[in-house]
Short mmCIF file of C-alpha atoms and ligand atoms in Angstrom, two decimals:
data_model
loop_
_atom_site.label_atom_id
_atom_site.label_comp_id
_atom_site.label_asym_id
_atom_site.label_seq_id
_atom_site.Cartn_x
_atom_site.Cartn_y
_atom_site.Cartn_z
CA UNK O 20 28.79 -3.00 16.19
CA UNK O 21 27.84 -5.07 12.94
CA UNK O 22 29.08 -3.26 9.64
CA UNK O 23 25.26 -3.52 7.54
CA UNK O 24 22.32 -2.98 9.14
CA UNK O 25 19.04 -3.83 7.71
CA UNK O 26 15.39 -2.32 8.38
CA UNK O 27 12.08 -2.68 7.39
CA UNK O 28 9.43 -0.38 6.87
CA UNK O 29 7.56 -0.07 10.44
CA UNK O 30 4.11 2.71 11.34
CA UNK O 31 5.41 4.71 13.64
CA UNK O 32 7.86 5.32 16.90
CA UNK O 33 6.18 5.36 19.95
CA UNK O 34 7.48 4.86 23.33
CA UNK O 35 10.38 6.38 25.97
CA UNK O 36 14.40 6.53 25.49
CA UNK O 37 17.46 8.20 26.77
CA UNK O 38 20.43 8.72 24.42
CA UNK O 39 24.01 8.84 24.89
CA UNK O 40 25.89 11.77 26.88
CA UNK O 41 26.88 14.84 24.46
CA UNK O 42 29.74 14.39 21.72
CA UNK O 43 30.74 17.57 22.01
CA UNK O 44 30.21 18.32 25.82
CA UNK O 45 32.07 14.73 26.87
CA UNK O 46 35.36 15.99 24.73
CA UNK O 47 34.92 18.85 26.51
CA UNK O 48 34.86 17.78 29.74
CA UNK O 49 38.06 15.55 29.05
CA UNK O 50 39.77 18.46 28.48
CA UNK O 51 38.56 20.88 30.80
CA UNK O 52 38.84 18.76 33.64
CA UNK O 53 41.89 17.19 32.87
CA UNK O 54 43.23 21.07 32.78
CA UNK O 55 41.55 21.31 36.17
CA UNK O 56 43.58 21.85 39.89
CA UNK O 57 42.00 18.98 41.21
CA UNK O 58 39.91 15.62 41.14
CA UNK O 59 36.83 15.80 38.59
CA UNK O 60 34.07 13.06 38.57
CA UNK O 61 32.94 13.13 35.10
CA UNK O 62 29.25 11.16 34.83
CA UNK O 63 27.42 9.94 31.74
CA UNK O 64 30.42 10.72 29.50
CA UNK O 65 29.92 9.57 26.15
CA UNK O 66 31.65 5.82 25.57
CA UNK O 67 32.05 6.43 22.06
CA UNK O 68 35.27 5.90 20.07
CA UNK O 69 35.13 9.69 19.41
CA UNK O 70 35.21 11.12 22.95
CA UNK O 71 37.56 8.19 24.97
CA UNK O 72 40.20 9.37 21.89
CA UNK O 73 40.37 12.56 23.70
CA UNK O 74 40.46 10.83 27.17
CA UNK O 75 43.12 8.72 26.19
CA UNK O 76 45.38 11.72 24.44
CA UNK O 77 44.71 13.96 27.68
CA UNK O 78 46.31 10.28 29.73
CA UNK O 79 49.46 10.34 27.29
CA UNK O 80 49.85 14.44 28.22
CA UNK O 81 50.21 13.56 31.65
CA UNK O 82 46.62 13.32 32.76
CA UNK O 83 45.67 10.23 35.24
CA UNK O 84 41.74 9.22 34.81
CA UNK O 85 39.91 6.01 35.99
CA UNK O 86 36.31 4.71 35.23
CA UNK O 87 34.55 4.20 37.86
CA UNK O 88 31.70 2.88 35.94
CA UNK O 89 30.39 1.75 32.55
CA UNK O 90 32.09 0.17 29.20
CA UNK O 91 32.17 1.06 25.61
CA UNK O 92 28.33 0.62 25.18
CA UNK O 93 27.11 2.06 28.89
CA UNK O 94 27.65 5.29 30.11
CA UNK O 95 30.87 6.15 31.58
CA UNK O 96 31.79 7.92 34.76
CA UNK O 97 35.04 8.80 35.43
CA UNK O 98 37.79 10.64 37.86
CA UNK O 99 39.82 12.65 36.50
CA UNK O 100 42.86 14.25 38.09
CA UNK O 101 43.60 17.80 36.53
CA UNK O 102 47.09 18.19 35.62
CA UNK O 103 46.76 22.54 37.02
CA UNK O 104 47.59 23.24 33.82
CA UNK O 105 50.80 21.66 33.36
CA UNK O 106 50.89 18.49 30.68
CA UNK O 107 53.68 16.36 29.73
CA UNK O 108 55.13 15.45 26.65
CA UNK O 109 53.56 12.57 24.94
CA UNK O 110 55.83 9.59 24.50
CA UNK O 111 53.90 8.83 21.33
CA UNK O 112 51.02 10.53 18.19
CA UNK O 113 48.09 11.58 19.86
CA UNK O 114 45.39 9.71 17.62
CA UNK O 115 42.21 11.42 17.08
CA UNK O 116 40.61 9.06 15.30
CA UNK O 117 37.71 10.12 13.50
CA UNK O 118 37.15 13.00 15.63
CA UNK O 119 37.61 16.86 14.31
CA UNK O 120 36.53 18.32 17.57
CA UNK O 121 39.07 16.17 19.01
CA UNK O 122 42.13 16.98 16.80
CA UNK O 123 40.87 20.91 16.55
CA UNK O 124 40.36 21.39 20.35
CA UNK O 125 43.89 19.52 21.20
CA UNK O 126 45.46 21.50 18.85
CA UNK O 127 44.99 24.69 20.58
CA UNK O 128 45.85 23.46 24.27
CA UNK O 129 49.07 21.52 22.70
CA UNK O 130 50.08 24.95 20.21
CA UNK O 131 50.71 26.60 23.76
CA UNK O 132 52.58 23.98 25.85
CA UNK O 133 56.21 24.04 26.23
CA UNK O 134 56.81 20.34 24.07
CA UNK O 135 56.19 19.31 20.93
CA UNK O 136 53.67 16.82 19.84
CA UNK O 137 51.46 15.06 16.86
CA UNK O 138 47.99 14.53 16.33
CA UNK O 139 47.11 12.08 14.08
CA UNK O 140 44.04 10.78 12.69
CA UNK O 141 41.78 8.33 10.36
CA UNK O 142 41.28 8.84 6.77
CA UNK O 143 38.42 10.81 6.75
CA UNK O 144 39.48 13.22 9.33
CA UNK O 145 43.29 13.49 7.36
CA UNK O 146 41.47 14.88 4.71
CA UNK O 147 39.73 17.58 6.76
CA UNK O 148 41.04 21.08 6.49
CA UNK O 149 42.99 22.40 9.56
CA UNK O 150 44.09 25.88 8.00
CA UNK O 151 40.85 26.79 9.73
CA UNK O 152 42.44 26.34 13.41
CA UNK O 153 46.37 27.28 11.82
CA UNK O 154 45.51 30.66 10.76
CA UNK O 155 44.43 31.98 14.38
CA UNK O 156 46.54 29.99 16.41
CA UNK O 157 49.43 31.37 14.10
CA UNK O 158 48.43 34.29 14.87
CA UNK O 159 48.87 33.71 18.22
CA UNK O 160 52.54 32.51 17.52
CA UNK O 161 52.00 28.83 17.19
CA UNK O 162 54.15 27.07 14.95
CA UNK O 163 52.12 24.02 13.33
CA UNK O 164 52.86 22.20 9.96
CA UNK O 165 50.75 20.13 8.40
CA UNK O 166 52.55 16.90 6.88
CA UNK O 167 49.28 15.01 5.56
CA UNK O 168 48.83 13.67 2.09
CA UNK O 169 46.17 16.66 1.16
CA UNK O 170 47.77 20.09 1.76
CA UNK O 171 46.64 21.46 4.95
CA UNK O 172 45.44 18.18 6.85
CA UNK O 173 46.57 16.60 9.61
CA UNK O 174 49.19 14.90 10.49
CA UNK O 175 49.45 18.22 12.69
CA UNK O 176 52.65 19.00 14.14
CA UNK O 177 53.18 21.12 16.96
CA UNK O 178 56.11 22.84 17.90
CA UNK O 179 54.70 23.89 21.33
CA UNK O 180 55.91 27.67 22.60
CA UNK O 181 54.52 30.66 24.41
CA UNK O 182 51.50 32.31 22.50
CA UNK O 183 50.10 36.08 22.69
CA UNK O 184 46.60 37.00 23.24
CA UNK O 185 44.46 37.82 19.98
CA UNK O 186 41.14 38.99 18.79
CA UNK O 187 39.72 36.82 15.87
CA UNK O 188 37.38 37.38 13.10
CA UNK O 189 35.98 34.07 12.08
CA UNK O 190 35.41 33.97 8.89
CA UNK O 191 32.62 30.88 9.56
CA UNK O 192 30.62 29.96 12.58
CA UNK O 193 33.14 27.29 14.18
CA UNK O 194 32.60 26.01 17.28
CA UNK O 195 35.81 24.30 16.82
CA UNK O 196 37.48 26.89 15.86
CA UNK O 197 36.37 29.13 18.61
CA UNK O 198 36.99 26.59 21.06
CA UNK O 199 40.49 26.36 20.00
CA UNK O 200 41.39 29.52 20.22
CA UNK O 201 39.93 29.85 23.70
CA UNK O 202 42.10 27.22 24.73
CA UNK O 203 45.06 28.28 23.51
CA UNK O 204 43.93 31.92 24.66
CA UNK O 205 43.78 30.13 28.37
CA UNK O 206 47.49 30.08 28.19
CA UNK O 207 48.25 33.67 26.55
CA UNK O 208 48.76 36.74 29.20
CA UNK O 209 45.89 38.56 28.29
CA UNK O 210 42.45 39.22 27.13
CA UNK O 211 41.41 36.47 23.89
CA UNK O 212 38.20 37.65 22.00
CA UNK O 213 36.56 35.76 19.25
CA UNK O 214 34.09 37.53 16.84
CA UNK O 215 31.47 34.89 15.29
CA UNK O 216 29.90 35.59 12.46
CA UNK O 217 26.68 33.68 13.90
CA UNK O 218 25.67 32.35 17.07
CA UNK O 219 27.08 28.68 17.25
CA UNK O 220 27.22 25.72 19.62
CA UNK O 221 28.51 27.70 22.96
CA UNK O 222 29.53 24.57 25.18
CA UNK O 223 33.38 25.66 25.60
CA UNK O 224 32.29 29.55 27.50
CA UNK O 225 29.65 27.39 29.18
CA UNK O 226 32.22 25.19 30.53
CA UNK O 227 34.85 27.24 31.15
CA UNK O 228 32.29 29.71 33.17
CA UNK O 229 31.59 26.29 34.96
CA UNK O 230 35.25 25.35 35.37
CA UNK O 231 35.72 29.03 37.14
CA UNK O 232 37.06 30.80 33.69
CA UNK O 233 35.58 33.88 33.47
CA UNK O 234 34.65 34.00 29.39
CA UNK O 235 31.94 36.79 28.50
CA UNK O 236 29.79 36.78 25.71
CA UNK O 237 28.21 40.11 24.57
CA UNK O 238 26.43 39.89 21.20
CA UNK O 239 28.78 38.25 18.91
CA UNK O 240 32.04 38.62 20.58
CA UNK O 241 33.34 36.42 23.07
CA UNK O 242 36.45 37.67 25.66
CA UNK O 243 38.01 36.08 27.87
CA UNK O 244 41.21 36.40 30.64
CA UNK O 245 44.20 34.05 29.94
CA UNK O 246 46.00 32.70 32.28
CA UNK O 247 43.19 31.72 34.86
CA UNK O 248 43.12 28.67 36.71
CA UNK O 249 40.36 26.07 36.22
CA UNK O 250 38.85 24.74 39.36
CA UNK O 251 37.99 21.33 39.28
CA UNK O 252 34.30 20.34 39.46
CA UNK O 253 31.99 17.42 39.03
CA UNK O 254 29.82 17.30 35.96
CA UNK O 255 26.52 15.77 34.70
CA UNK O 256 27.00 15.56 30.85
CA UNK O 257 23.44 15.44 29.67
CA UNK O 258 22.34 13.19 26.52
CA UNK O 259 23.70 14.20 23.51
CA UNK O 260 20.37 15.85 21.05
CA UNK O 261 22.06 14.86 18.01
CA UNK O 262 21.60 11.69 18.84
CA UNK O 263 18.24 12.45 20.07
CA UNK O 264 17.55 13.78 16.53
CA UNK O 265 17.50 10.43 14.68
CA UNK O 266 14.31 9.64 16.95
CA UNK O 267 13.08 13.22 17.30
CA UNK O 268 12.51 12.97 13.23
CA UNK O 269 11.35 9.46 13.27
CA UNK O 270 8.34 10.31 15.70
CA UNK O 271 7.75 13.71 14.14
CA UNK O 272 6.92 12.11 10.79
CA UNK O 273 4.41 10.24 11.40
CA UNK O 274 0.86 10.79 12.61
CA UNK O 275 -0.40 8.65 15.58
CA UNK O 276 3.84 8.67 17.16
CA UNK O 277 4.32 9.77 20.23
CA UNK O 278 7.64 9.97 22.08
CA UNK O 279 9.20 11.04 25.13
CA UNK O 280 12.76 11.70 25.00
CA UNK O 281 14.49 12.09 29.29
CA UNK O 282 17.57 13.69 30.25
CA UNK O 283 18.70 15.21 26.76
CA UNK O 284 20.59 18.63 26.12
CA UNK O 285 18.61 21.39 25.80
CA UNK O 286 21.15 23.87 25.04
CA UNK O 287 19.66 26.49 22.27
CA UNK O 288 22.48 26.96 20.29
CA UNK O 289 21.54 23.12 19.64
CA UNK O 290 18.05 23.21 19.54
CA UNK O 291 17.30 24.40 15.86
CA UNK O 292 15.93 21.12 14.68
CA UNK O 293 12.79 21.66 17.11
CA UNK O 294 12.22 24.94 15.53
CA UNK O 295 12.37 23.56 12.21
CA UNK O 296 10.03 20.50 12.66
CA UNK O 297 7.48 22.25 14.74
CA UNK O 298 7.59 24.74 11.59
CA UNK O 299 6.33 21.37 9.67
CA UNK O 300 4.09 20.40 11.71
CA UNK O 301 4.88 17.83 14.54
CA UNK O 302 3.94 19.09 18.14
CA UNK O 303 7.19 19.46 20.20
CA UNK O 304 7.31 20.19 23.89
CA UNK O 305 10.72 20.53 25.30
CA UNK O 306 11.15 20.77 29.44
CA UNK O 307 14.10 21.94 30.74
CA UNK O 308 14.40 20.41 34.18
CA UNK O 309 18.09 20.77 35.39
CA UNK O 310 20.86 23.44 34.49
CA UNK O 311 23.74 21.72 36.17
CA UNK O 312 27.00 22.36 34.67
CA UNK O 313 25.48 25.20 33.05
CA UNK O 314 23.91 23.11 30.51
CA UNK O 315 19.76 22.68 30.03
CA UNK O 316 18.94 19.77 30.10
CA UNK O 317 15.25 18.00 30.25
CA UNK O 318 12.60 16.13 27.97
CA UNK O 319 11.07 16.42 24.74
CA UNK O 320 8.20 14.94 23.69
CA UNK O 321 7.36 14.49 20.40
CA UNK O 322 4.11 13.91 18.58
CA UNK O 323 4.07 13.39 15.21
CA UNK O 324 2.04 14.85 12.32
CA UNK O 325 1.92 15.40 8.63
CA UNK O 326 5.36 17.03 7.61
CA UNK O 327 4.96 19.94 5.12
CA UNK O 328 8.52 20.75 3.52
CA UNK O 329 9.69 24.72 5.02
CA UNK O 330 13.27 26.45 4.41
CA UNK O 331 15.75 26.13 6.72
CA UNK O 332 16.56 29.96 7.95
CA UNK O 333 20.28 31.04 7.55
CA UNK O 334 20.37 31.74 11.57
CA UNK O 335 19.53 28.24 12.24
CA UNK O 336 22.24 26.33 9.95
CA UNK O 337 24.68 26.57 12.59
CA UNK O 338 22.65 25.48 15.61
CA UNK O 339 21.37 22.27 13.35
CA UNK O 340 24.44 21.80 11.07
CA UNK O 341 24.92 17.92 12.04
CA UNK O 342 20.87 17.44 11.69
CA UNK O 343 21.09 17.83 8.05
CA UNK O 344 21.30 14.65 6.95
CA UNK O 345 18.38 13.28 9.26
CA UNK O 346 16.45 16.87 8.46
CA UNK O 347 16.80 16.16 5.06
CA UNK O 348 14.70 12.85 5.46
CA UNK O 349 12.21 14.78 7.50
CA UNK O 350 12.29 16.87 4.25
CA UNK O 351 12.03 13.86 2.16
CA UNK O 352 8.87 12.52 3.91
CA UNK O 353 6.94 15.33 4.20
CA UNK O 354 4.50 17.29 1.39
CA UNK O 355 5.95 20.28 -0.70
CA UNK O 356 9.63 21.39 -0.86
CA UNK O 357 12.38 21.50 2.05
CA UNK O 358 15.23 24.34 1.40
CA UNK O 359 18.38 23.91 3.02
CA UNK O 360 20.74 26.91 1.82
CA UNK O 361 23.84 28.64 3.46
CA UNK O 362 25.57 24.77 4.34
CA UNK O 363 28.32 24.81 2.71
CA UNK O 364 30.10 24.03 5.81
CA UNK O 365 28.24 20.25 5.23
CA UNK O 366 31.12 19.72 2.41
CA UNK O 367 33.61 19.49 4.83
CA UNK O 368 32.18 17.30 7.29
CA UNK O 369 33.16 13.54 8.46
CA UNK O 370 31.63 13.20 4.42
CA UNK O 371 30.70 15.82 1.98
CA UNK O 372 27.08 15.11 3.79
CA UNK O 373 25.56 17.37 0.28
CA UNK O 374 26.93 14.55 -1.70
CA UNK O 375 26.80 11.72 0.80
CA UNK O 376 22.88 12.79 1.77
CA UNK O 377 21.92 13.29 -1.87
CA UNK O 378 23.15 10.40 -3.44
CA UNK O 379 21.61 7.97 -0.63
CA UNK O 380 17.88 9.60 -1.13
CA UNK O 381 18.13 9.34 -4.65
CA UNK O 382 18.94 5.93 -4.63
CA UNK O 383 15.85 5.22 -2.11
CA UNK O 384 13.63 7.34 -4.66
CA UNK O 385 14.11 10.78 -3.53
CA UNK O 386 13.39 13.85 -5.47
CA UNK O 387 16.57 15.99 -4.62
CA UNK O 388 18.45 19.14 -6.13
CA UNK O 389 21.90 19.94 -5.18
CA UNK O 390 23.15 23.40 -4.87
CA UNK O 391 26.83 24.36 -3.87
CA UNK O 392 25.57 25.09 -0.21
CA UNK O 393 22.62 22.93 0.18
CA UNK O 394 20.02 21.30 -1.09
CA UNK O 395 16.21 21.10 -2.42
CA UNK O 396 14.31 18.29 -1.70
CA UNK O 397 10.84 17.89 -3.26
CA UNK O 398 8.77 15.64 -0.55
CA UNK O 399 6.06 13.48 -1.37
CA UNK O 400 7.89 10.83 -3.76
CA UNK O 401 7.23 7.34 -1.47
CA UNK O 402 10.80 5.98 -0.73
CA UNK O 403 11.77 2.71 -1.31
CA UNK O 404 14.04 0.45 0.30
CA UNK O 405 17.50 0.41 -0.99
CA UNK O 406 20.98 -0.62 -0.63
CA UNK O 407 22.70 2.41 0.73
CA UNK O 408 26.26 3.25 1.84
CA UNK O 409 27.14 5.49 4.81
CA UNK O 410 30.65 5.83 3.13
CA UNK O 411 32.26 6.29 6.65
CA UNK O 412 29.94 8.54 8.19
CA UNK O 413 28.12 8.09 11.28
CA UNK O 414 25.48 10.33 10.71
CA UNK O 415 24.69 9.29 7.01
CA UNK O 416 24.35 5.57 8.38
CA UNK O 417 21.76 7.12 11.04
CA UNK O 418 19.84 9.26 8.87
CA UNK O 419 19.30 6.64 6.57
CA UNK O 420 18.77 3.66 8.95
CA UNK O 421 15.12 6.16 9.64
CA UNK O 422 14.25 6.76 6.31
CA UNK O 423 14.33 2.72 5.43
CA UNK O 424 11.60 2.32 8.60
CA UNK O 425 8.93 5.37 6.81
CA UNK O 426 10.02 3.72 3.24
CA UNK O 427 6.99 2.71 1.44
CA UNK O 428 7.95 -0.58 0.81
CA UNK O 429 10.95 -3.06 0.70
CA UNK O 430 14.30 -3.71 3.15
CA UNK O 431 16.97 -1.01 3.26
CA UNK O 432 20.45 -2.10 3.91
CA UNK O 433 23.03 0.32 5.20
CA UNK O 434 26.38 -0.36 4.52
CA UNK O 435 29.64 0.44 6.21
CA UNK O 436 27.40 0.96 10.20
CA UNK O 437 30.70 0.16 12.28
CA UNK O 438 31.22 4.08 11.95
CA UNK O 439 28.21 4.55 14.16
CA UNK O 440 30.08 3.69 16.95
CA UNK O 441 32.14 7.37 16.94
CA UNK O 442 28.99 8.97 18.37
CA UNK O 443 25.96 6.33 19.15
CA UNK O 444 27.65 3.60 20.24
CA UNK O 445 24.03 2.25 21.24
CA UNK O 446 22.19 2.84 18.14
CA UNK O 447 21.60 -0.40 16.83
CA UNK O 448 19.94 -1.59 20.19
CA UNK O 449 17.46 1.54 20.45
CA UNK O 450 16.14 1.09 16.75
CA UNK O 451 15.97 -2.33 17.72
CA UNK O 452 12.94 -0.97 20.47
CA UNK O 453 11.14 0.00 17.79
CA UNK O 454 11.43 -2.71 15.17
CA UNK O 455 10.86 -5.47 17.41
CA UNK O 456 7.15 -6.38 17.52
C1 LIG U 505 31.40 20.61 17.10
C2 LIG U 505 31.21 21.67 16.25
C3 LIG U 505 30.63 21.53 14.91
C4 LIG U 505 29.93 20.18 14.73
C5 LIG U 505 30.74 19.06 15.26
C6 LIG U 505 31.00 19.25 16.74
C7 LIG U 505 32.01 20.86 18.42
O1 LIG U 505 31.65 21.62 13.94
O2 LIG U 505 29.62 19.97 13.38
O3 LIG U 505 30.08 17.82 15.08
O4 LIG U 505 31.90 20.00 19.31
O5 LIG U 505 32.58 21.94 18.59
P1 LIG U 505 32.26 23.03 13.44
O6 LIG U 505 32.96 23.67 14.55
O7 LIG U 505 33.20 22.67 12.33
O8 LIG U 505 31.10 23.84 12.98
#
């Protein structure tokens, strides 16, 4: 993956494209199904440097996997022999890379096993907090200490031991979080519940439910049974929509686009951004067309129209929280003002994405406001083309590689694209279907 890329302004995106398998699902599935009693074939997991991090950590606890097909830029499908629930000690750090789904979701299986272990990571993600998982898995008598350069980052290390069962307030709406205490919960002798404060991403009780885990979800709280085996299962991971989102917006913003997105996630704790952008104006139709795995998945087709800014509803921050950045040039492009409140949880990303997504639109001509939790963009200001950075973050280098092709006029170089390759490994080749006359 080349480290600048440049577009050019361009009408419209028109046309047909699948994206990558899931980010969130694919780590997921490493884990669950390395976890597993048995032999797992994984398809469509997502090649990116995010997702085979986890792979690789669950082959240095003891888990054996092969690909069967694909390399770091095609799909992959893999076996993967579940371990029954017994890992081994890793030899060396388990490196996350830039991944805190990775590093979050590993800390609560490795908080419970009977060995000690580290997880180690990039900059960015050694400068993301972890109290967030310490505090419940503490609770659940895991013994962690942070040795990183900021207080409470990773380096984690894990002084593995028997945990107890726990009910959890969270005091935000983790996915990560929850998921980690789940895990960990899977090896505690009895019932685990997690309160959310708001409906987020709900791919771990989906998988577990698939994996043979019996998790409940009844409003807000979450339950579940420790000490149940997973049965090991085969598993479709469908494309990923935040990926899908970079085009989604593209299409949407522009009358006379019209694009048909196959065999994407359809989950609806991910499908805020539709909601939002048919609110502007663009014509979605989504078509769910499989539930295997217990995951929608189908099409969406896309036609654009002229954006009018809306606010972003508290509800939906969590279901759209890594569409921000690409919602925000949505916002950008369209006519009136675009609110996005109640995201603080942005500051703590792979960036600050407030900071990183504000900066970048001003310097292409945007008309932005920054609040502590959000953001107010005023649309209708023509952007230009611009030398922007994407300061390490995959989906700044995204967001912004869309709003150079709607920029009124001139070339817009991103800077610093290799990070692309933690989630979209294929990026560079799909815009290319669209820029290449
Ligand atoms: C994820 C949860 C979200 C999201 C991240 C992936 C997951 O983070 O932003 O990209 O796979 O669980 P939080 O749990 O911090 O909200």
């Amino acid at each position: 993956m080349n480290d600048t890329i440049k577009v050019e302004p361009i009408r419209g995106v028109s046309g047909e494209l699948e994206v990558p398998g899931d980010k969130s699902i694919s780590h997921r599935a490493a884990i669950l199904a390395g976890l597993s009693d048995g032999q797992c074939r994984i398809e469509n997991f997502l090649p990116s440097e995010d997702c085979v991090n986890t792979l690789r950590a669950m082959g240095q606890l003891g888990v054996s996997y092969e690909v069967t097909r694909g390399t770091h830029e095609k799909p992959l499908d893999l076996l993967i022999q579940g371990c029954g629930g017994v890992l081994s000690a890793p030899e060396h750090d388990l490196d996350c890379g830039n991944s805190g789904t990775g590093m979050r979701l590993l800390a609560g299986v490795l908080a419970a096993q009977n060995f000690d272990s580290v997880l180690i990571g990039d900059e960015s993600l050694s400068g993301r907090p972890m109290g967030r998982i310490m505090t419940p898995l503490e609770m659940m008598g895991a013994k962690i200490q942070t040795r990183g350069v900021k207080p409470g980052c990773a380096p984690l290390h894990i002084s593995g031991g028997t945990l107890e069962s726990i009910t959890y307030e969270m005091p935000m709406a983790s996915a990560q979080v929850k998921s980690a205490v789940l895990l960990a919960g899977l090896f505690s002798p009895s019932i685990t519940k997690v309160i959310q404060p708001a409906i987020n991403r709900d791919h771990s009780e989906r998988l577990l439910n698939y994996f043979g885990v019996q998790v409940t979800t009844e409003g807000n709280v979450i339950s579940m049974k420790g000490r149940q085996i997973l049965k090991a299962r085969d598993l479709y991971i469908p494309g990923d929509i935040s990926s899908a989102a970079f085009w989604i917006v593209a299409a949407a913003s522009r009358p006379g686009s019209r694009l048909l997105i196959k065999n994407v996630g359809l989950n609806p704790t991910r499908t805020a951004i539709l909601d939002v952008l048919r609110r502007m104006g663009a014509q979605i139709h989504e078509e769910v067309v499989d539930e295997d795995g217990g995951e929608p998945r189908g099409q969406i087709e896309v036609i654009g129209g002229e954006l009018q800014g809306t606010e972003i509803l508290k509800h939906e921050v969590p279901n759209l929280i890594d569409e921000v950045p690409i919602l925000a040039v949505a916002g950008a492009l369209a006519k009136g003002q675009t609110t996005i409140r109640n995201a603080s949880e942005l500051r703590v990303k792979e960036t600050d994405r407030i900071e990183t997504t504000i900066g970048n639109l001003r310097a292409m001509g945007g008309e932005v406001e920054e609040f502590e939790d959000g953001m107010v963009i005023t649309g209708g200001h023509p952007l230009s083309g611009a030398a922007v950075r994407s300061f390490g973050d995959h989906r700044i280098a995204m967001a912004f590689a869309i709003a150079g092709l709607f920029a009124r006029q001139g070339e817009t170089t991103i800077e610093g694209t290799s990070c692309i390759a933690t989630s979209y490994p294929t990026f560079e080749q799909h815009l290319q279907l669209f820029t290449k006359s």
